[in-house]
C-alpha positions as a Python dict, from the first residue, in 0.01 Angstrom:
ca = {
    (1, 'X'): (0, 0, 0),
    (2, 'X'): (-186, 195, 265),
    (3, 'X'): (-530, 326, 171),
    (4, 'X'): (-578, 513, 499),
    (5, 'X'): (-524, 887, 523),
    (6, 'X'): (-231, 1004, 731),
    (7, 'X'): (-260, 1270, 1001),
    (8, 'X'): (-181, 1560, 767),
    (9, 'X'): (-427, 1439, 503),
    (10, 'X'): (-700, 1402, 763),
    (11, 'X'): (-637, 1761, 870),
    (12, 'X'): (-656, 1881, 507),
    (13, 'X'): (-987, 1701, 460),
    (14, 'X'): (-1135, 1840, 781),
    (15, 'X'): (-1029, 2196, 699),
    (16, 'X'): (-1164, 2177, 344),
    (17, 'X'): (-1492, 2021, 463),
    (18, 'X'): (-1552, 2296, 718),
    (19, 'X'): (-1467, 2568, 468),
    (20, 'X'): (-1699, 2419, 205),
    (21, 'X'): (-1977, 2381, 461),
    (22, 'X'): (-1962, 2744, 571),
    (23, 'X'): (-1833, 2939, 267),
    (24, 'X'): (-1966, 2746, -34),
    (25, 'X'): (-2270, 2533, 53),
    (26, 'X'): (-2501, 2807, 191),
    (27, 'X'): (-2451, 3019, -122),
    (28, 'X'): (-2418, 2767, -405),
    (29, 'X'): (-2785, 2769, -509),
    (30, 'X'): (-2797, 3150, -514),
    (31, 'X'): (-2473, 3171, -714),
    (32, 'X'): (-2616, 2925, -966),
    (33, 'X'): (-2950, 3105, -995),
    (34, 'X'): (-2802, 3453, -1038),
    (35, 'X'): (-2500, 3341, -1244),
    (36, 'X'): (-2277, 3504, -984),
    (37, 'X'): (-1900, 3449, -992),
    (38, 'X'): (-1798, 3436, -622),
    (39, 'X'): (-1453, 3592, -641),
    (40, 'X'): (-1471, 3685, -272),
    (41, 'X'): (-1524, 3319, -173),
    (42, 'X'): (-1233, 3214, -394),
    (43, 'X'): (-1013, 3470, -221),
    (44, 'X'): (-1120, 3326, 113),
    (45, 'X'): (-1012, 2987, -17),
    (46, 'X'): (-681, 3147, -113),
    (47, 'X'): (-628, 3254, 248),
    (48, 'X'): (-619, 2883, 335),
    (49, 'X'): (-377, 2806, 53),
    (50, 'X'): (-639, 2646, -172),
    (51, 'X'): (-541, 2864, -472),
    (52, 'X'): (-185, 2728, -487),
    (53, 'X'): (-219, 2377, -355),
    (54, 'X'): (49, 2209, -567),
    (55, 'X'): (239, 2515, -687),
    (56, 'X'): (602, 2509, -568),
    (57, 'X'): (679, 2638, -219),
    (58, 'X'): (944, 2871, -357),
    (59, 'X'): (671, 3042, -561),
    (60, 'X'): (451, 3081, -253),
    (61, 'X'): (240, 2768, -304),
    (62, 'X'): (182, 2486, -57),
    (63, 'X'): (376, 2234, -266),
    (64, 'X'): (130, 1955, -184),
    (65, 'X'): (109, 1629, -373),
    (66, 'X'): (-161, 1578, -636),
    (67, 'X'): (-315, 1319, -406),
    (68, 'X'): (-339, 1570, -121),
    (69, 'X'): (-488, 1828, -358),
    (70, 'X'): (-746, 1573, -473),
    (71, 'X'): (-851, 1508, -114),
    (72, 'X'): (-910, 1880, -65),
    (73, 'X'): (-1093, 1935, -394),
    (74, 'X'): (-1328, 1645, -317),
    (75, 'X'): (-1442, 1812, 3),
    (76, 'X'): (-1476, 2154, -159),
    (77, 'X'): (-1690, 2009, -440),
    (78, 'X'): (-1940, 1891, -180),
    (79, 'X'): (-2004, 2259, -109),
    (80, 'X'): (-2014, 2397, -464),
    (81, 'X'): (-1918, 2198, -772),
    (82, 'X'): (-1883, 2498, -1001),
    (83, 'X'): (-1667, 2713, -776),
    (84, 'X'): (-1443, 2417, -694),
    (85, 'X'): (-1403, 2340, -1064),
    (86, 'X'): (-1290, 2700, -1120),
    (87, 'X'): (-1046, 2661, -832),
    (88, 'X'): (-899, 2352, -996),
    (89, 'X'): (-852, 2537, -1326),
    (90, 'X'): (-688, 2827, -1144),
    (91, 'X'): (-458, 2583, -961),
    (92, 'X'): (-358, 2420, -1291),
    (93, 'X'): (-277, 2753, -1459),
    (94, 'X'): (-98, 2883, -1149),
    (95, 'X'): (113, 2568, -1132),
    (96, 'X'): (215, 2612, -1496),
    (97, 'X'): (314, 2975, -1441),
    (98, 'X'): (502, 2903, -1119),
    (99, 'X'): (682, 2603, -1272),
    (100, 'X'): (779, 2724, -1619),
    (101, 'X'): (749, 3101, -1598),
    (102, 'X'): (1048, 3333, -1630),
    (103, 'X'): (1170, 3519, -1324),
    (104, 'X'): (983, 3825, -1448),
    (105, 'X'): (658, 3632, -1488),
    (106, 'X'): (688, 3463, -1149),
    (107, 'X'): (764, 3791, -974),
    (108, 'X'): (469, 3958, -1143),
    (109, 'X'): (201, 3692, -1087),
    (110, 'X'): (281, 3413, -843),
    (111, 'X'): (227, 3577, -506),
    (112, 'X'): (-114, 3712, -604),
    (113, 'X'): (-218, 3389, -778),
    (114, 'X'): (-136, 3150, -494),
    (115, 'X'): (-326, 3371, -249),
    (116, 'X'): (-629, 3413, -476),
    (117, 'X'): (-589, 3789, -503),
    (118, 'X'): (-564, 3741, -878),
    (119, 'X'): (-707, 3460, -1090),
    (120, 'X'): (-591, 3270, -1396),
    (121, 'X'): (-762, 3111, -1696),
    (122, 'X'): (-637, 2824, -1912),
    (123, 'X'): (-676, 2894, -2284),
    (124, 'X'): (-632, 2595, -2513),
    (125, 'X'): (-965, 2516, -2684),
    (126, 'X'): (-1049, 2690, -3012),
    (127, 'X'): (-1355, 2696, -3240),
    (128, 'X'): (-1192, 2436, -3465),
    (129, 'X'): (-962, 2267, -3216),
    (130, 'X'): (-1126, 2101, -2919),
    (131, 'X'): (-1015, 1746, -2847),
    (132, 'X'): (-767, 1779, -3137),
    (133, 'X'): (-575, 2051, -2954),
    (134, 'X'): (-257, 2002, -3160),
    (135, 'X'): (-438, 2149, -3460),
    (136, 'X'): (-491, 2489, -3295),
    (137, 'X'): (-473, 2794, -3524),
    (138, 'X'): (-396, 3082, -3288),
    (139, 'X'): (-56, 3219, -3388),
    (140, 'X'): (223, 3398, -3205),
    (141, 'X'): (456, 3531, -3474),
    (142, 'X'): (798, 3667, -3382),
    (143, 'X'): (810, 4043, -3406),
    (144, 'X'): (1109, 4238, -3276),
    (145, 'X'): (1195, 4121, -2925),
    (146, 'X'): (859, 3952, -2874),
    (147, 'X'): (556, 3807, -3051),
    (148, 'X'): (237, 3924, -3217),
    (149, 'X'): (-62, 3711, -3111),
    (150, 'X'): (-372, 3656, -3328),
    (151, 'X'): (-658, 3409, -3301),
    (152, 'X'): (-936, 3305, -3067),
    (153, 'X'): (-1017, 3066, -2784),
    (154, 'X'): (-1359, 2935, -2681),
    (155, 'X'): (-1528, 2791, -2371),
    (156, 'X'): (-1274, 2963, -2144),
    (157, 'X'): (-1365, 2942, -1776),
    (158, 'X'): (-1337, 3272, -1593),
    (159, 'X'): (-1282, 3468, -1915),
    (160, 'X'): (-1348, 3836, -1864),
    (161, 'X'): (-1312, 3808, -1486),
    (162, 'X'): (-961, 3670, -1444),
    (163, 'X'): (-629, 3855, -1447),
    (164, 'X'): (-386, 3638, -1644),
    (165, 'X'): (-435, 3398, -1934),
    (166, 'X'): (-224, 3087, -1996),
    (167, 'X'): (-245, 3076, -2374),
    (168, 'X'): (-123, 2808, -2614),
    (169, 'X'): (-38, 2946, -2960),
    (170, 'X'): (144, 2835, -3271),
    (171, 'X'): (496, 2975, -3300),
    (172, 'X'): (622, 2717, -3548),
    (173, 'X'): (500, 2465, -3802),
    (174, 'X'): (203, 2232, -3796),
    (175, 'X'): (148, 1982, -3518),
    (176, 'X'): (226, 1969, -3150),
    (177, 'X'): (591, 2072, -3177),
    (178, 'X'): (496, 2408, -3326),
    (179, 'X'): (306, 2524, -3016),
    (180, 'X'): (433, 2748, -2735),
    (181, 'X'): (272, 2863, -2410),
    (182, 'X'): (246, 3216, -2271),
    (183, 'X'): (126, 3394, -1957),
    (184, 'X'): (-51, 3704, -2088),
    (185, 'X'): (-219, 3982, -1887),
    (186, 'X'): (-594, 3949, -1937),
    (187, 'X'): (-628, 4321, -2005),
    (188, 'X'): (-352, 4347, -2267),
    (189, 'X'): (-427, 4568, -2567),
    (190, 'X'): (-596, 4373, -2844),
    (191, 'X'): (-775, 4121, -2620),
    (192, 'X'): (-1154, 4123, -2633),
    (193, 'X'): (-1416, 3902, -2472),
    (194, 'X'): (-1733, 3761, -2623),
    (195, 'X'): (-2077, 3731, -2473),
    (196, 'X'): (-2136, 3543, -2151),
    (197, 'X'): (-2232, 3192, -2257),
    (198, 'X'): (-2568, 3062, -2132),
    (199, 'X'): (-2492, 2713, -2006),
    (200, 'X'): (-2678, 2411, -1873),
    (201, 'X'): (-2461, 2411, -1560),
    (202, 'X'): (-2150, 2571, -1414),
    (203, 'X'): (-2348, 2894, -1388),
    (204, 'X'): (-2139, 3030, -1100),
    (205, 'X'): (-1842, 3087, -1327),
    (206, 'X'): (-1833, 3290, -1649),
    (207, 'X'): (-1753, 3123, -1980),
    (208, 'X'): (-1664, 3336, -2282),
    (209, 'X'): (-1482, 3340, -2612),
    (210, 'X'): (-1154, 3533, -2618),
    (211, 'X'): (-1025, 3706, -2931),
    (212, 'X'): (-662, 3813, -2977),
    (213, 'X'): (-612, 4087, -3234),
    (214, 'X'): (-246, 4181, -3285),
    (215, 'X'): (-170, 4141, -2915),
    (216, 'X'): (190, 4232, -2837),
    (217, 'X'): (345, 3956, -2627),
    (218, 'X'): (679, 4000, -2457),
    (219, 'X'): (933, 3721, -2495),
    (220, 'X'): (961, 3698, -2116),
    (221, 'X'): (595, 3600, -2098),
    (222, 'X'): (663, 3265, -2266),
    (223, 'X'): (640, 2958, -2044),
    (224, 'X'): (923, 2714, -2106),
    (225, 'X'): (1101, 2694, -2438),
    (226, 'X'): (957, 2777, -2777),
    (227, 'X'): (781, 2470, -2916),
    (228, 'X'): (731, 2321, -2570),
    (229, 'X'): (380, 2458, -2519),
    (230, 'X'): (183, 2151, -2618),
    (231, 'X'): (387, 1934, -2383),
    (232, 'X'): (325, 2178, -2099),
    (233, 'X'): (-46, 2195, -2185),
    (234, 'X'): (-75, 1816, -2168),
    (235, 'X'): (113, 1804, -1838),
    (236, 'X'): (-136, 2053, -1708),
    (237, 'X'): (-425, 1844, -1836),
    (238, 'X'): (-299, 1525, -1669),
    (239, 'X'): (-355, 1697, -1336),
    (240, 'X'): (-663, 1873, -1467),
    (241, 'X'): (-825, 1539, -1545),
    (242, 'X'): (-763, 1414, -1192),
    (243, 'X'): (-903, 1743, -1062),
    (244, 'X'): (-1224, 1737, -1265),
    (245, 'X'): (-1274, 1368, -1182),
    (246, 'X'): (-1237, 1463, -816),
    (247, 'X'): (-1506, 1730, -851),
    (248, 'X'): (-1741, 1461, -983),
    (249, 'X'): (-1660, 1234, -689),
    (250, 'X'): (-1720, 1505, -430),
    (251, 'X'): (-2050, 1609, -583),
    (252, 'X'): (-2164, 1248, -616),
    (253, 'X'): (-2075, 1178, -253),
    (254, 'X'): (-2298, 1467, -146),
    (255, 'X'): (-2580, 1339, -369),
    (256, 'X'): (-2542, 988, -226),
    (257, 'X'): (-2568, 1119, 128),
    (258, 'X'): (-2881, 1315, 35),
    (259, 'X'): (-3037, 1002, -116),
    (260, 'X'): (-2950, 790, 187),
    (261, 'X'): (-3108, 1041, 424),
    (262, 'X'): (-3416, 1082, 208),
    (263, 'X'): (-3474, 706, 187),
    (264, 'X'): (-3478, 687, 564),
    (265, 'X'): (-3717, 980, 607),
    (266, 'X'): (-3959, 945, 314),
    (267, 'X'): (-4249, 698, 347),
    (268, 'X'): (-4461, 543, 75),
    (269, 'X'): (-4732, 280, 124),
    (270, 'X'): (-4685, 324, 498),
    (271, 'X'): (-4320, 228, 507),
    (272, 'X'): (-3984, 411, 462),
    (273, 'X'): (-3828, 402, 116),
    (274, 'X'): (-3524, 241, 281),
    (275, 'X'): (-3723, -78, 329),
    (276, 'X'): (-3776, -130, -45),
    (277, 'X'): (-3522, -381, -172),
    (278, 'X'): (-3505, -230, -520),
    (279, 'X'): (-3395, 104, -378),
    (280, 'X'): (-3156, -69, -140),
    (281, 'X'): (-2989, -234, -440),
    (282, 'X'): (-2970, 98, -622),
    (283, 'X'): (-2810, 268, -323),
    (284, 'X'): (-2564, -20, -287),
    (285, 'X'): (-2460, 9, -652),
    (286, 'X'): (-2424, 387, -622),
    (287, 'X'): (-2196, 354, -319),
    (288, 'X'): (-1991, 71, -470),
    (289, 'X'): (-1926, 253, -797),
    (290, 'X'): (-1843, 572, -611),
    (291, 'X'): (-1584, 399, -392),
    (292, 'X'): (-1431, 234, -701),
    (293, 'X'): (-1415, 569, -881),
    (294, 'X'): (-1258, 741, -581),
    (295, 'X'): (-987, 478, -552),
    (296, 'X'): (-906, 505, -924),
    (297, 'X'): (-881, 884, -895),
    (298, 'X'): (-646, 856, -599),
    (299, 'X'): (-440, 593, -779),
    (300, 'X'): (-405, 824, -1080),
    (301, 'X'): (-304, 1112, -853),
    (302, 'X'): (-39, 889, -694),
    (303, 'X'): (91, 787, -1037),
    (304, 'X'): (119, 1156, -1121),
    (305, 'X'): (308, 1223, -797),
    (306, 'X'): (545, 934, -872),
    (307, 'X'): (596, 1049, -1233),
    (308, 'X'): (499, 697, -1340),
    (309, 'X'): (554, 615, -1707),
    (310, 'X'): (182, 541, -1744),
    (311, 'X'): (58, 845, -1551),
    (312, 'X'): (-125, 992, -1853),
    (313, 'X'): (-312, 667, -1907),
    (314, 'X'): (-418, 645, -1544),
    (315, 'X'): (-531, 1009, -1546),
    (316, 'X'): (-740, 936, -1856),
    (317, 'X'): (-886, 625, -1691),
    (318, 'X'): (-974, 817, -1376),
    (319, 'X'): (-1132, 1101, -1570),
    (320, 'X'): (-1337, 867, -1791),
    (321, 'X'): (-1460, 644, -1511),
    (322, 'X'): (-1512, 894, -1231),
    (323, 'X'): (-1698, 1153, -1437),
    (324, 'X'): (-1929, 885, -1577),
    (325, 'X'): (-1990, 742, -1230),
    (326, 'X'): (-2033, 1089, -1080),
    (327, 'X'): (-2305, 1179, -1327),
    (328, 'X'): (-2478, 843, -1286),
    (329, 'X'): (-2480, 864, -905),
    (330, 'X'): (-2620, 1218, -911),
    (331, 'X'): (-2884, 1118, -1165),
    (332, 'X'): (-2982, 809, -963),
    (333, 'X'): (-3006, 1021, -648),
    (334, 'X'): (-3242, 1257, -831),
    (335, 'X'): (-3452, 957, -935),
    (336, 'X'): (-3476, 838, -575),
    (337, 'X'): (-3615, 1180, -481),
    (338, 'X'): (-3881, 1145, -749),
    (339, 'X'): (-4052, 1471, -840),
    (340, 'X'): (-3878, 1652, -556),
    (341, 'X'): (-3544, 1585, -722),
    (342, 'X'): (-3656, 1792, -1018),
    (343, 'X'): (-3741, 2093, -801),
    (344, 'X'): (-3479, 2366, -754),
    (345, 'X'): (-3558, 2384, -383),
    (346, 'X'): (-3345, 2070, -358),
    (347, 'X'): (-2991, 2075, -497),
    (348, 'X'): (-2995, 1749, -691),
    (349, 'X'): (-3103, 1899, -1023),
    (350, 'X'): (-2810, 2143, -994),
    (351, 'X'): (-2568, 1861, -920),
    (352, 'X'): (-2685, 1673, -1229),
    (353, 'X'): (-2643, 1984, -1444),
    (354, 'X'): (-2302, 2068, -1302),
    (355, 'X'): (-2137, 1725, -1325),
    (356, 'X'): (-2263, 1657, -1678),
    (357, 'X'): (-2003, 1890, -1826),
    (358, 'X'): (-1722, 1700, -1655),
    (359, 'X'): (-1770, 1420, -1908),
    (360, 'X'): (-1687, 1670, -2183),
    (361, 'X'): (-1412, 1890, -2036),
    (362, 'X'): (-1038, 1826, -2017),
    (363, 'X'): (-1080, 1607, -2325),
    (364, 'X'): (-1410, 1427, -2381),
    (365, 'X'): (-1451, 1079, -2239),
    (366, 'X'): (-1433, 944, -2594),
    (367, 'X'): (-1084, 1093, -2620),
    (368, 'X'): (-998, 937, -2284),
    (369, 'X'): (-1088, 600, -2433),
    (370, 'X'): (-857, 667, -2728),
    (371, 'X'): (-566, 749, -2491),
    (372, 'X'): (-628, 431, -2291),
    (373, 'X'): (-667, 211, -2598),
    (374, 'X'): (-343, 339, -2755),
    (375, 'X'): (-153, 247, -2439),
    (376, 'X'): (-304, -101, -2429),
    (377, 'X'): (-240, -164, -2798),
    (378, 'X'): (117, -35, -2773),
    (379, 'X'): (220, -282, -2504),
    (380, 'X'): (96, -601, -2345),
    (381, 'X'): (255, -500, -2015),
    (382, 'X'): (-11, -496, -1747),
    (383, 'X'): (-124, -168, -1598),
    (384, 'X'): (-64, -201, -1225),
}
């Protein structure tokens, strides 16, 4: 059990840190203010392989472990939380296409997706099916040699600006076993996009509703077997939960470093804030919780890499704990800054806004607790 990074991992971290410092950080505030989706910066990330981190090598990806990908995403999030979150969603969708896509689908999409020349969205959530994803209503009915797709998806990251949609739709009866997954061109006839959602955070990526009206879907566009879509979606979300937890950790680390620096520079009552024991205790708690959250995220990523029987539980634990800690650390850092933390000239208010949504996405943290509780109640075997 070695908690130190190896030589390759250290190189990944250094490369990602430098890229985030130069490509993301100087522009993040402007992107947030203008609601600009930085496709050019994402393509630059693709040149380094960051758009296909754990997609298979044979599909053009880097084939890295989930742990290695988490190390990279943490550094990128320190530059721009929102853009990194979009990168993680793109990586998840790209991995699904490159793993379960037909030869036709892989040939059409993979090379451009892993290089960032084209982008992917993940389409699971519906107006009436959020955390209860198995109850989704979007249908893909067999018609001729393909399917006819009807329904809608909501809160889709990148919608209207991406090139391919990974869509879960009902091809069979009720419940999870009646769901299949498809890779559908984003500009297919019958697809329309709703208004750009005005959000509290994540302003540097578009979020829209997608409507499917008699969209013709070729059979070759299906991912995996018919009825396997929900299983594939959940496999995607296991990694997605580690990814979004990682984004919280990276953002919180940046906020912690800002707070530490500010406490040493800012004086009140003739003495630096760093000399006040109450603030020292707060900083100590922030750092301790952040380290604990980081280790849990990396443990979950390792469980995913090892295909551990309890990997889904660990991913849920990591997502629940790290996103809660990430928000709390960012919020505490803002408090340390006092009134300055509330001013947009400093980035802390943006960090608080951006990480708050992480507690909701990829299954709310309440749902994470349900997943964890079911595992504990099912067996008395210790989680190690």
